[in-house]
PDB file of C-alpha atoms in Angstrom:
ATOM      1  CA  ASP A   1       8.036  16.175  12.146  1.00 77.00           C
ATOM      2  CA  ALA A   2      11.628  16.797  11.636  1.00 80.00           C
ATOM      3  CA  PHE A   3      10.975  17.036   7.551  1.00 71.00           C
ATOM      4  CA  LYS A   4       8.052  19.327   8.467  1.00 74.00           C
ATOM      5  CA  ASP A   5      10.085  21.224  10.927  1.00 83.00           C
ATOM      6  CA  ALA A   6      13.020  21.685   8.063  1.00 83.00           C
ATOM      7  CA  GLN A   7      10.380  22.909   5.565  1.00 80.00           C
ATOM      8  CA  ILE A   8      11.459  21.191   2.464  1.00 78.00           C
ATOM      9  CA  GLU A   9       9.055  19.546   0.452  1.00 80.00           C
ATOM     10  CA  ILE A  10       9.963  16.371  -0.928  1.00 80.00           C
ATOM     11  CA  THR A  11       7.804  13.478  -1.999  1.00 84.00           C
ATOM     12  CA  VAL A  12       8.629  10.001   0.418  1.00 83.00           C
ATOM     13  CA  VAL A  13       7.475   7.021  -1.674  1.00 86.00           C
ATOM     14  CA  THR A  14       7.403   3.081   0.365  1.00 88.00           C
ATOM     15  CA  GLY A  15       6.838   0.143  -1.279  1.00 85.00           C
ATOM     16  CA  ALA A  16       6.362  -3.803   0.059  1.00 81.00           C
ATOM     17  CA  LEU A  17       6.392  -6.950  -1.818  1.00 81.00           C
ATOM     18  CA  ASP A  18       3.821  -9.695  -0.658  1.00 79.00           C
ATOM     19  CA  GLU A  19       4.875 -13.258   0.095  1.00 80.00           C
ATOM     20  CA  LYS A  20       1.729 -15.022  -1.472  1.00 81.00           C
ATOM     21  CA  LEU A  21      -1.706 -15.266  -2.945  1.00 81.00           C
ATOM     22  CA  ASN A  22      -3.990 -17.417  -1.701  1.00 81.00           C
ATOM     23  CA  GLU A  23      -6.338 -19.650  -4.293  1.00 85.00           C
ATOM     24  CA  HIS A  24      -8.605 -16.472  -5.204  1.00 79.00           C
ATOM     25  CA  GLY A  25      -5.519 -14.498  -6.044  1.00 77.00           C
ATOM     26  CA  TYR A  26      -5.674 -12.502  -2.796  1.00 77.00           C
ATOM     27  CA  ILE A  27      -3.173 -10.773  -0.888  1.00 76.00           C
ATOM     28  CA  VAL A  28      -2.285 -12.932   2.222  1.00 74.00           C
ATOM     29  CA  PRO A  29      -2.408 -12.017   5.073  1.00 72.00           C
ATOM     30  CA  GLY A  30      -4.482  -8.961   5.231  1.00 70.00           C
ATOM     31  CA  LEU A  31      -5.508  -6.642   2.144  1.00 66.00           C
ATOM     32  CA  GLY A  32      -7.405  -8.798   0.408  1.00 64.00           C
ATOM     33  CA  ASP A  33      -8.590  -8.066  -3.114  1.00 70.00           C
ATOM     34  CA  ALA A  34      -6.075  -5.132  -4.398  1.00 70.00           C
ATOM     35  CA  GLY A  35      -8.164  -4.495  -7.441  1.00 74.00           C
ATOM     36  CA  ASP A  36     -11.237  -3.390  -4.961  1.00 74.00           C
ATOM     37  CA  ARG A  37      -9.326  -1.966  -2.932  1.00 74.00           C
ATOM     38  CA  LEU A  38      -7.393   0.663  -6.002  1.00 76.00           C
ATOM     39  CA  TYR A  39     -10.784   1.322  -7.693  1.00 83.00           C
ATOM     40  CA  GLY A  40     -12.661   1.987  -4.989  1.00 79.00           C
ATOM     41  CA  VAL A  41     -15.394  -1.218  -5.247  1.00 78.00           C
ATOM     42  CA  VAL A  42     -15.775  -2.124  -1.675  1.00 65.00           C
TER      43      VAL A  42
END
C-alpha cells in the first residue's frame, strides 16, 4: 500500500533458488514441471 499511496511507478522483481530437483527434473517441493507452468501446458 505504501508504494501505491506514494504514486511512484516502479517494477518489483523477486526471485528464489530451489534446493533440488527430483529424479524427473521437477522442482521439489512444490511447483512441479516449471516448463509446463511457464508455457501453459497444464
